[in-house]
Short mmCIF file of C-alpha atoms (C1' of nucleotides) in Angstrom, two decimals:
data_model
loop_
_atom_site.label_atom_id
_atom_site.label_comp_id
_atom_site.label_asym_id
_atom_site.label_seq_id
_atom_site.Cartn_x
_atom_site.Cartn_y
_atom_site.Cartn_z
CA MET A 8 42.44 -3.64 -34.32
CA SER A 9 43.92 -6.66 -32.55
CA ALA A 10 41.30 -8.75 -30.80
CA ASN A 11 37.85 -9.31 -32.14
CA SER A 12 35.52 -8.86 -29.19
CA SER A 13 36.12 -9.86 -25.58
CA PRO A 14 39.81 -9.19 -24.84
CA LEU A 15 39.96 -5.43 -24.92
CA SER A 16 42.95 -3.69 -26.35
CA ARG A 17 45.18 -1.66 -24.09
CA LYS A 18 43.62 1.49 -25.37
CA GLU A 19 40.16 0.21 -24.70
CA ARG A 20 41.18 -0.90 -21.25
CA GLU A 21 42.63 2.50 -20.57
CA LYS A 22 39.49 4.19 -21.66
CA GLU A 23 37.48 1.89 -19.45
CA GLN A 24 39.75 2.79 -16.58
CA HIS A 25 39.29 6.48 -17.23
CA ARG A 26 35.59 6.00 -17.17
CA LYS A 27 35.86 4.26 -13.83
CA ASP A 28 38.14 6.96 -12.48
CA ILE A 29 35.58 9.56 -13.34
CA MET A 30 32.83 7.58 -11.74
CA ASP A 31 34.85 7.01 -8.59
CA ALA A 32 35.69 10.65 -8.23
CA ALA A 33 32.13 11.66 -8.86
CA MET A 34 30.86 9.17 -6.36
CA ARG A 35 33.12 10.41 -3.64
CA LEU A 36 31.87 13.92 -4.16
CA PHE A 37 28.21 13.03 -4.62
CA ALA A 38 28.21 10.85 -1.54
CA GLU A 39 29.77 13.60 0.48
CA GLN A 40 27.85 16.59 -0.71
CA GLY A 41 24.81 15.42 -2.63
CA PHE A 42 23.90 15.72 -6.27
CA HIS A 43 23.30 19.42 -6.56
CA ALA A 44 26.15 20.66 -4.45
CA VAL A 45 28.72 19.13 -6.74
CA SER A 46 29.59 20.73 -10.05
CA MET A 47 30.93 19.06 -13.14
CA GLN A 48 34.05 21.21 -12.86
CA GLU A 49 34.66 19.88 -9.37
CA ILE A 50 34.22 16.33 -10.52
CA ALA A 51 36.60 16.95 -13.37
CA ALA A 52 39.17 18.39 -11.01
CA GLU A 53 38.81 15.50 -8.58
CA ALA A 54 39.19 13.00 -11.41
CA GLU A 55 42.07 15.01 -12.86
CA PHE A 56 40.46 15.50 -16.23
CA ALA A 57 39.19 18.54 -18.02
CA THR A 58 35.56 19.44 -17.82
CA GLY A 59 34.88 18.58 -21.40
CA THR A 60 36.32 15.12 -21.02
CA LEU A 61 33.50 14.06 -18.75
CA TYR A 62 31.16 14.65 -21.64
CA LYS A 63 33.14 12.27 -23.77
CA PHE A 64 32.09 9.54 -21.37
CA PHE A 65 28.67 10.63 -20.20
CA PRO A 66 26.04 12.70 -21.95
CA GLY A 67 25.51 14.79 -18.85
CA LYS A 68 25.60 15.09 -15.10
CA ARG A 69 22.34 13.26 -14.62
CA GLU A 70 23.54 10.30 -16.65
CA LEU A 71 26.82 10.20 -14.80
CA PHE A 72 24.92 10.00 -11.56
CA ARG A 73 22.69 7.30 -12.91
CA ALA A 74 25.63 5.22 -14.07
CA ILE A 75 27.09 5.36 -10.59
CA MET A 76 23.82 4.34 -9.01
CA LEU A 77 23.37 1.43 -11.35
CA ASP A 78 26.82 0.19 -10.43
CA VAL A 79 26.15 0.42 -6.75
CA ILE A 80 22.84 -1.34 -7.04
CA ALA A 81 24.28 -4.10 -9.16
CA ASP A 82 27.16 -4.65 -6.75
CA ILE A 83 25.02 -4.87 -3.69
CA THR A 84 22.42 -7.01 -5.33
CA SER A 85 24.90 -9.55 -6.56
CA GLU A 86 26.50 -9.69 -3.18
CA LEU A 87 23.20 -10.39 -1.49
CA ARG A 88 21.78 -12.90 -3.90
CA PRO A 89 23.77 -15.99 -2.84
CA VAL A 90 22.41 -15.72 0.66
CA TRP A 91 19.01 -16.99 -0.28
CA ASP A 92 20.09 -20.55 -0.88
CA SER A 93 22.91 -20.71 1.60
CA ALA A 94 21.13 -22.73 4.25
CA GLU A 95 18.12 -24.75 5.15
CA ASP A 96 16.86 -23.07 8.25
CA PRO A 97 14.68 -20.06 7.36
CA LEU A 98 15.74 -18.30 10.50
CA GLU A 99 19.37 -18.73 9.65
CA ILE A 100 18.80 -17.42 6.17
CA ILE A 101 17.04 -14.38 7.44
CA PHE A 102 19.81 -13.54 9.84
CA LYS A 103 22.39 -14.21 7.20
CA PHE A 104 20.59 -11.81 4.98
CA LEU A 105 20.63 -9.09 7.59
CA HIS A 106 24.28 -9.75 8.20
CA ALA A 107 25.21 -9.74 4.53
CA ARG A 108 23.32 -6.57 4.03
CA ARG A 109 25.07 -4.86 6.87
CA THR A 110 28.41 -5.99 5.54
CA ALA A 111 27.63 -4.95 2.01
CA PHE A 112 26.77 -1.50 3.14
CA ARG A 113 29.54 -1.20 5.65
CA LYS A 114 32.04 -1.56 2.87
CA ARG A 115 30.39 1.37 1.23
CA TYR A 116 29.14 3.82 3.75
CA GLU A 117 29.64 6.51 1.20
CA TYR A 118 27.20 4.77 -1.08
CA ILE A 119 24.49 4.60 1.50
CA ARG A 120 23.59 8.21 1.42
CA LEU A 121 23.29 8.03 -2.33
CA TYR A 122 21.37 4.83 -2.22
CA ASN A 123 18.97 5.99 0.42
CA MET A 124 18.70 9.33 -1.24
CA VAL A 125 17.39 7.81 -4.41
CA GLY A 126 15.66 4.80 -2.94
CA ASN A 127 13.28 6.84 -0.92
CA GLY A 128 12.31 9.21 -3.60
CA PHE A 129 14.19 11.99 -1.89
CA GLY A 130 16.45 11.69 -4.81
CA SER A 131 18.17 14.76 -5.93
CA SER A 132 18.04 13.23 -9.33
CA GLY A 133 14.40 12.34 -9.63
CA ASP A 134 15.42 9.63 -12.00
CA GLU A 135 12.72 7.12 -12.77
CA ILE A 136 15.09 4.55 -14.16
CA VAL A 137 17.09 4.37 -10.99
CA ASP A 138 13.98 4.50 -8.86
CA GLY A 139 12.51 1.72 -10.95
CA LEU A 140 15.58 -0.45 -10.55
CA ILE A 141 15.63 0.01 -6.84
CA ALA A 142 11.97 -0.80 -6.56
CA GLU A 143 12.60 -3.92 -8.59
CA ARG A 144 15.48 -5.02 -6.42
CA ARG A 145 13.45 -4.37 -3.32
CA GLN A 146 10.68 -6.51 -4.67
CA GLU A 147 13.08 -9.32 -5.26
CA VAL A 148 14.30 -9.09 -1.70
CA GLU A 149 10.81 -9.07 -0.36
CA LYS A 150 9.81 -12.02 -2.45
CA ASN A 151 12.67 -13.99 -0.96
CA LEU A 152 11.96 -12.82 2.55
CA LYS A 153 8.35 -13.81 2.17
CA LYS A 154 9.37 -17.23 1.01
CA GLN A 155 11.54 -17.77 4.05
CA PHE A 156 8.94 -16.48 6.45
CA THR A 157 6.34 -18.68 4.84
CA ARG A 158 8.55 -21.69 5.25
CA GLY A 159 9.19 -20.74 8.84
CA VAL A 160 5.53 -20.46 9.61
CA GLU A 161 4.75 -23.74 7.86
CA GLN A 162 7.43 -25.50 9.83
CA GLY A 163 5.85 -24.19 12.99
CA LEU A 164 9.00 -22.29 13.70
CA PHE A 165 7.39 -18.85 13.56
CA LYS A 166 4.13 -17.60 14.85
CA PRO A 167 1.38 -17.67 12.27
CA VAL A 168 1.54 -13.98 11.52
CA ASN A 169 0.65 -12.45 8.19
CA VAL A 170 3.67 -13.15 6.06
CA ASP A 171 3.34 -10.08 3.89
CA VAL A 172 3.43 -7.84 6.90
CA LEU A 173 6.37 -9.74 8.26
CA ALA A 174 8.37 -9.42 5.07
CA ARG A 175 7.60 -5.77 4.67
CA LEU A 176 8.46 -5.06 8.24
CA PHE A 177 11.68 -6.96 8.14
CA GLU A 178 12.79 -5.29 4.96
CA ASP A 179 12.12 -1.89 6.47
CA PHE A 180 13.77 -2.99 9.66
CA CYS A 181 16.95 -3.91 7.84
CA GLN A 182 16.94 -0.56 6.18
CA THR A 183 16.48 1.23 9.43
CA ILE A 184 19.28 -0.67 11.10
CA ILE A 185 21.69 0.12 8.34
CA ARG A 186 20.66 3.70 8.26
CA SER A 187 21.05 3.87 11.98
CA GLU A 188 24.50 2.35 11.87
CA ALA A 189 25.53 4.64 9.06
CA SER A 190 24.52 7.75 10.91
CA ARG A 191 25.21 6.82 14.53
CA GLY A 192 27.87 4.20 14.51
CA GLU A 193 27.88 0.46 14.21
CA PHE A 194 26.42 -1.94 16.71
CA ASP A 195 28.92 -4.22 18.38
CA ASP A 196 28.47 -7.98 18.31
CA GLU A 197 26.93 -8.16 21.72
CA THR A 198 24.38 -5.57 20.80
CA VAL A 199 23.60 -7.37 17.61
CA SER A 200 22.97 -10.54 19.56
CA SER A 201 20.58 -8.84 21.88
CA ILE A 202 18.80 -7.32 18.94
CA LYS A 203 18.40 -10.74 17.44
CA ASP A 204 17.19 -12.06 20.75
CA LEU A 205 14.64 -9.30 20.97
CA PHE A 206 13.51 -10.12 17.51
CA LEU A 207 13.13 -13.77 18.42
CA ASN A 208 11.68 -13.55 21.88
CA GLY A 209 10.43 -10.05 22.33
CA ILE A 210 11.01 -7.56 25.01
CA LEU A 211 8.91 -9.00 27.84
CA ALA A 212 10.62 -10.66 30.73
CA MET B 83 -1.43 51.74 15.75
CA SER B 84 -4.46 50.30 17.52
CA ALA B 85 -3.50 47.47 19.86
CA ASN B 86 -0.34 47.47 21.88
CA SER B 87 1.07 44.00 21.59
CA SER B 88 -0.83 40.75 21.61
CA PRO B 89 -4.08 41.39 19.74
CA LEU B 90 -2.85 41.91 16.23
CA SER B 91 -4.51 44.44 13.98
CA ARG B 92 -6.37 43.20 10.95
CA LYS B 93 -3.49 44.20 8.77
CA GLU B 94 -1.05 42.35 10.90
CA ARG B 95 -3.24 39.31 10.89
CA GLU B 96 -3.52 39.49 7.15
CA LYS B 97 0.18 39.71 6.76
CA GLU B 98 0.59 36.78 9.06
CA GLN B 99 -1.86 34.88 6.91
CA HIS B 100 0.01 35.74 3.76
CA ARG B 101 3.18 34.48 5.34
CA LYS B 102 1.45 31.23 6.19
CA ASP B 103 0.02 30.95 2.70
CA ILE B 104 3.46 31.24 1.24
CA MET B 105 4.84 28.67 3.61
CA ASP B 106 2.00 26.28 2.87
CA ALA B 107 2.44 26.57 -0.84
CA ALA B 108 6.17 26.16 -0.56
CA MET B 109 5.76 23.16 1.65
CA ARG B 110 3.48 21.43 -0.75
CA LEU B 111 5.99 21.87 -3.52
CA PHE B 112 9.07 21.06 -1.47
CA ALA B 113 7.48 17.94 -0.08
CA GLU B 114 6.55 16.80 -3.54
CA GLN B 115 9.67 17.63 -5.45
CA GLY B 116 12.47 18.38 -3.05
CA PHE B 117 14.32 21.57 -2.31
CA HIS B 118 16.25 22.04 -5.50
CA ALA B 119 13.60 21.05 -7.96
CA VAL B 120 11.33 23.86 -6.87
CA SER B 121 11.96 27.42 -7.97
CA MET B 122 10.97 30.58 -6.21
CA GLN B 123 8.88 31.50 -9.22
CA GLU B 124 6.95 28.26 -8.87
CA ILE B 125 6.39 28.84 -5.20
CA ALA B 126 5.20 32.33 -5.95
CA ALA B 127 2.79 31.05 -8.56
CA GLU B 128 1.47 28.35 -6.26
CA ALA B 129 0.97 30.87 -3.48
CA GLU B 130 -0.56 33.36 -5.92
CA PHE B 131 1.92 36.09 -5.19
CA ALA B 132 4.59 37.72 -7.27
CA THR B 133 8.12 36.47 -7.02
CA GLY B 134 9.34 39.56 -5.29
CA THR B 135 6.72 39.29 -2.62
CA LEU B 136 8.30 36.17 -1.20
CA TYR B 137 11.35 38.24 -0.43
CA LYS B 138 9.26 40.64 1.62
CA PHE B 139 8.64 37.74 3.97
CA PHE B 140 11.81 35.69 3.79
CA PRO B 141 15.36 36.74 3.04
CA GLY B 142 15.77 33.87 0.60
CA LYS B 143 14.84 30.40 -0.45
CA ARG B 144 16.98 28.73 2.15
CA GLU B 145 15.40 30.71 4.95
CA LEU B 146 11.95 29.97 3.66
CA PHE B 147 12.75 26.30 3.76
CA ARG B 148 14.15 26.58 7.23
CA ALA B 149 11.08 28.40 8.51
CA ILE B 150 8.91 25.59 7.23
CA MET B 151 11.05 22.95 8.85
CA LEU B 152 11.07 24.72 12.16
CA ASP B 153 7.30 24.87 12.10
CA VAL B 154 6.99 21.19 11.36
CA ILE B 155 9.42 20.24 14.06
CA ALA B 156 7.77 22.45 16.62
CA ASP B 157 4.33 21.08 15.80
CA ILE B 158 5.32 17.48 16.04
CA THR B 159 7.38 17.94 19.14
CA SER B 160 4.64 19.70 21.03
CA GLU B 161 2.18 17.04 20.01
CA LEU B 162 4.40 14.30 21.30
CA ARG B 163 5.52 15.82 24.55
CA PRO B 164 2.38 15.24 26.65
CA VAL B 165 2.62 11.52 26.11
CA TRP B 166 5.52 11.10 28.48
CA ASP B 167 3.53 11.69 31.61
CA SER B 168 0.22 10.35 30.46
CA ALA B 169 0.33 7.04 32.31
CA GLU B 170 2.06 4.96 34.89
CA ASP B 171 2.85 1.80 33.03
CA PRO B 172 6.07 2.15 31.01
CA LEU B 173 4.78 -0.23 28.40
CA GLU B 174 1.64 1.77 27.97
CA ILE B 175 3.61 4.97 27.63
CA ILE B 176 5.84 3.48 25.02
CA PHE B 177 2.96 2.29 22.93
CA LYS B 178 1.19 5.58 23.40
CA PHE B 179 4.27 7.25 22.09
CA LEU B 180 4.34 5.07 19.02
CA HIS B 181 0.69 5.74 18.45
CA ALA B 182 1.01 9.49 18.91
CA ARG B 183 3.92 9.54 16.59
CA ARG B 184 2.04 7.68 13.92
CA THR B 185 -0.89 10.05 14.28
CA ALA B 186 1.29 13.11 14.23
CA PHE B 187 2.90 12.02 11.03
CA ARG B 188 -0.25 10.73 9.44
CA LYS B 189 -1.73 14.19 9.59
CA ARG B 190 1.30 15.36 7.67
CA TYR B 191 2.49 12.77 5.28
CA GLU B 192 3.78 15.49 3.07
CA TYR B 193 6.03 16.66 5.86
CA ILE B 194 7.62 13.31 6.34
CA ARG B 195 9.71 13.38 3.25
CA LEU B 196 11.03 16.75 4.25
CA TYR B 197 11.55 15.70 7.80
CA ASN B 198 13.34 12.52 6.92
CA MET B 199 15.29 14.30 4.27
CA VAL B 200 16.80 16.73 6.69
CA GLY B 201 16.86 14.54 9.75
CA ASN B 202 19.14 12.00 8.23
CA GLY B 203 21.65 14.38 6.89
CA PHE B 204 20.52 13.69 3.37
CA GLY B 205 19.16 17.16 3.44
CA SER B 206 19.02 19.01 0.24
CA SER B 207 19.47 22.11 2.28
CA GLY B 208 22.52 21.18 4.26
CA ASP B 209 21.29 23.50 6.95
CA GLU B 210 23.04 22.98 10.24
CA ILE B 211 20.43 24.84 12.22
CA VAL B 212 17.67 22.54 11.15
CA ASP B 213 19.86 19.49 11.51
CA GLY B 214 20.82 20.65 14.95
CA LEU B 215 17.23 21.13 16.01
CA ILE B 216 16.23 17.72 14.81
CA ALA B 217 19.14 16.09 16.55
CA GLU B 218 18.10 17.87 19.70
CA ARG B 219 14.55 16.72 19.45
CA ARG B 220 15.67 13.19 18.78
CA GLN B 221 17.83 13.27 21.86
CA GLU B 222 14.90 14.41 23.93
CA VAL B 223 12.84 11.53 22.66
CA GLU B 224 15.57 9.06 23.38
CA LYS B 225 16.09 10.42 26.85
CA ASN B 226 12.44 9.85 27.60
CA LEU B 227 12.42 6.42 26.02
CA LYS B 228 15.40 5.46 28.08
CA LYS B 229 13.67 6.58 31.21
CA GLN B 230 10.66 4.42 30.48
CA PHE B 231 12.72 1.40 29.56
CA THR B 232 14.78 1.80 32.69
CA ARG B 233 11.64 1.85 34.77
CA GLY B 234 10.36 -1.18 32.92
CA VAL B 235 13.50 -3.12 33.53
CA GLU B 236 13.58 -2.12 37.17
CA GLN B 237 10.01 -3.27 37.61
CA GLY B 238 10.97 -6.60 36.13
CA LEU B 239 8.59 -5.98 33.27
CA PHE B 240 11.24 -5.99 30.57
CA LYS B 241 14.23 -8.16 30.04
CA PRO B 242 17.40 -6.75 31.53
CA VAL B 243 18.83 -5.59 28.23
CA ASN B 244 21.10 -2.62 27.84
CA VAL B 245 18.74 0.32 28.04
CA ASP B 246 20.64 2.49 25.61
CA VAL B 247 20.39 -0.15 22.98
CA LEU B 248 16.74 -0.60 23.73
CA ALA B 249 15.99 3.07 23.40
CA ARG B 250 17.88 3.46 20.18
CA LEU B 251 16.29 0.35 18.80
CA PHE B 252 12.81 1.45 19.67
CA GLU B 253 13.41 4.85 18.20
CA ASP B 254 14.55 3.12 15.04
CA PHE B 255 11.55 0.83 15.26
CA CYS B 256 9.17 3.77 15.33
CA GLN B 257 10.94 5.27 12.39
CA THR B 258 10.63 2.02 10.51
CA ILE B 259 6.92 1.84 11.04
CA ILE B 260 6.27 5.41 10.05
CA ARG B 261 8.53 5.29 7.08
CA SER B 262 6.88 2.12 5.96
CA GLU B 263 3.42 3.56 6.35
CA ALA B 264 4.39 6.74 4.60
CA SER B 265 5.80 5.04 1.59
CA ARG B 266 3.61 1.99 1.30
CA GLY B 267 0.34 2.67 2.99
CA GLU B 268 -0.95 2.52 6.54
CA PHE B 269 -1.21 -0.61 8.62
CA ASP B 270 -4.68 -1.55 9.80
CA ASP B 271 -5.42 -2.02 13.48
CA GLU B 272 -5.09 -5.75 13.38
CA THR B 273 -1.70 -5.53 11.77
CA VAL B 274 -0.61 -2.99 14.31
CA SER B 275 -1.62 -5.35 17.10
CA SER B 276 0.40 -8.14 15.64
CA ILE B 277 3.38 -5.85 15.25
CA LYS B 278 3.08 -4.91 18.89
CA ASP B 279 2.83 -8.56 19.78
CA LEU B 280 5.96 -9.28 17.83
CA PHE B 281 7.72 -6.55 19.68
CA LEU B 282 6.57 -7.95 23.01
CA ASN B 283 6.95 -11.66 22.44
CA GLY B 284 9.14 -12.06 19.42
CA ILE B 285 8.66 -14.01 16.31
CA LEU B 286 9.26 -17.52 17.60
CA ALA B 287 6.31 -19.81 18.04
"C1'" DC C 53 -10.40 63.89 -1.72
"C1'" DT C 54 -5.18 63.95 -1.29
"C1'" DA C 55 -0.89 62.72 0.59
"C1'" DA C 56 1.78 59.46 2.86
"C1'" DA C 57 2.64 54.85 4.01
"C1'" DT C 58 2.44 50.17 3.14
"C1'" DA C 59 2.25 46.11 0.25
"C1'" DA C 60 2.65 43.79 -4.01
"C1'" DT C 61 4.42 43.39 -8.63
"C1'" DG C 62 7.31 41.16 -12.19
"C1'" DA C 63 10.67 42.30 -15.63
"C1'" DA C 64 15.57 42.88 -15.42
"C1'" DT C 65 19.85 41.53 -13.30
"C1'" DC C 66 23.30 38.48 -11.72
"C1'" DA C 67 25.59 34.30 -10.46
"C1'" DA C 68 26.37 29.73 -10.80
"C1'" DT C 69 27.25 25.98 -13.50
"C1'" DA C 70 26.01 22.59 -17.17
"C1'" DT C 71 27.34 22.00 -21.74
"C1'" DT C 72 29.79 22.91 -26.22
"C1'" DC C 73 33.39 23.12 -29.47
"C1'" DA C 74 37.43 24.77 -31.77
"C1'" DT C 75 42.04 23.59 -30.64
"C1'" DA C 76 46.03 20.85 -28.95
"C1'" DG C 77 48.33 16.58 -27.88
"C1'" DA C 78 49.58 11.72 -28.26
"C1'" DG C 79 49.87 7.58 -30.48
"C1'" DT C 80 50.18 4.84 -34.87
"C1'" DG C 81 51.34 3.23 -39.44
"C1'" DA C 82 53.69 4.19 -43.78
"C1'" DT D 162 59.09 12.44 -40.72
"C1'" DC D 163 54.25 13.12 -42.19
"C1'" DA D 164 49.42 12.32 -42.24
"C1'" DC D 165 45.74 10.51 -39.77
"C1'" DT D 166 42.96 9.11 -35.84
"C1'" DC D 167 41.69 9.17 -31.34
"C1'" DT D 168 41.57 11.61 -26.95
"C1'" DA D 169 41.77 15.40 -23.91
"C1'" DT D 170 41.53 20.32 -23.12
"C1'" DG D 171 39.42 24.44 -21.06
"C1'" DA D 172 37.81 28.92 -22.36
"C1'" DA D 173 33.52 30.49 -24.15
"C1'" DT D 174 28.52 29.97 -24.32
"C1'" DA D 175 23.88 28.98 -22.79
"C1'" DT D 176 20.73 28.08 -19.33
"C1'" DT D 177 18.59 28.12 -15.18
"C1'" DG D 178 16.83 30.24 -11.47
"C1'" DA D 179 17.70 33.20 -7.21
"C1'" DT D 180 17.48 37.90 -6.07
"C1'" DT D 181 16.70 42.94 -6.77
"C1'" DC D 182 14.33 47.19 -7.31
"C1'" DA D 183 11.95 50.81 -9.70
"C1'" DT D 184 7.13 51.02 -10.40
"C1'" DT D 185 2.17 50.39 -9.35
"C1'" DA D 186 -1.71 49.42 -6.44
"C1'" DT D 187 -3.93 49.66 -2.09
"C1'" DT D 188 -4.85 51.28 2.36
"C1'" DT D 189 -4.87 54.70 5.97
"C1'" DA D 190 -4.91 59.35 7.98
"C1'" DG D 191 -6.16 63.96 7.93
#
DNA sequence: CTAAATAATGAATCAATATTCATAGAGTGA
DNA sequence: TCACTCTATGAATATTGATTCATTATTTAG
């Protein structure tokens, strides 16, 4: 009984924790081995629960996976959002965005495989809800990028290139960088600077 | 009996064809739905053979998948190789490479998902042989890129940036473009020019 | 035309694993 | 302590789908 709504009882908090434990364990395994390679029994073992218990929390494997994905997406999104009104200079915002994105993912390299897996439709889950959410989030990002690029062009800071192309390219570029860092090691600061410089001034001497 | 070695008998040619038919059908399905979502029975149906027949050609599903991947990799690689000594100017070679790569993939959009899937370790197959081959191919590409960038820098054509970084970045850049085109539609010529210009001269006005 | 060889068939088998459910335990209030 | 509720258990079941193989069809050789 106890509280009416917000302050959860100990029992409720415990249950919540169990739910999280299961999700954490599952995520570790999914991220490492992919959706299909992991069995519910393995997840149960990793989470130190019995198989059946998982079904007390999630209707099935697919839903468990989805819940994890939604969490990851929400986390990353909320971490990225403040960037957009963090500064005046469009260029600074764009770089901040790239930086924030790299940081967000670095904290969660294990997530990346999952995220990329689903985000590119290579999903082992084939889940439209997750795909839809990711698409949505991506649109939001691109909207913001476009805004900044537009401002930059208007201010005469950037070349008058097609802003849609720019936004699309930059979004994909960020993805590629992160993917690259995830699979082949992170760029050091110096390298990052020269990448930025290339982006600003191009490759020609 | 008939021929001794190279000129295959009709029967042999037919068998070869059947093998190809199976691989084609399987590829269509794999590319569309991923490794796990496709069953051998589906592949058989799509190829208009009985389930058992597939096993006359391939020891199992995994091997069938691998055979397809090896084909794709071999095709693309051989298409790309001639580029490297097609011109003098490093810049021209690099752009030719990007162009060839786009063309190679455009002919095979269905392959891309598969290729990317495996190449990034997100593989649904977890097949080390395929992963190994792709890594190898990627190394070859990077070796060649590095060579061209080195020449460019030596000639004073490019900025004196770390060549390793440059090569990796350009490789990633190509990937970005192709991935983007594959998932969101091809760039028109004008757009491609402005992308090239960005690469050469940067974004700043 | 007949026998032998080759190729194809697809229903039956088998293994893996997602899911269920009858049972056991732990906490709570009287 | 007893009855009741909530939670966890894990062996048993059900499903899915890869693989097998005895059988049938087709081709080739004599």
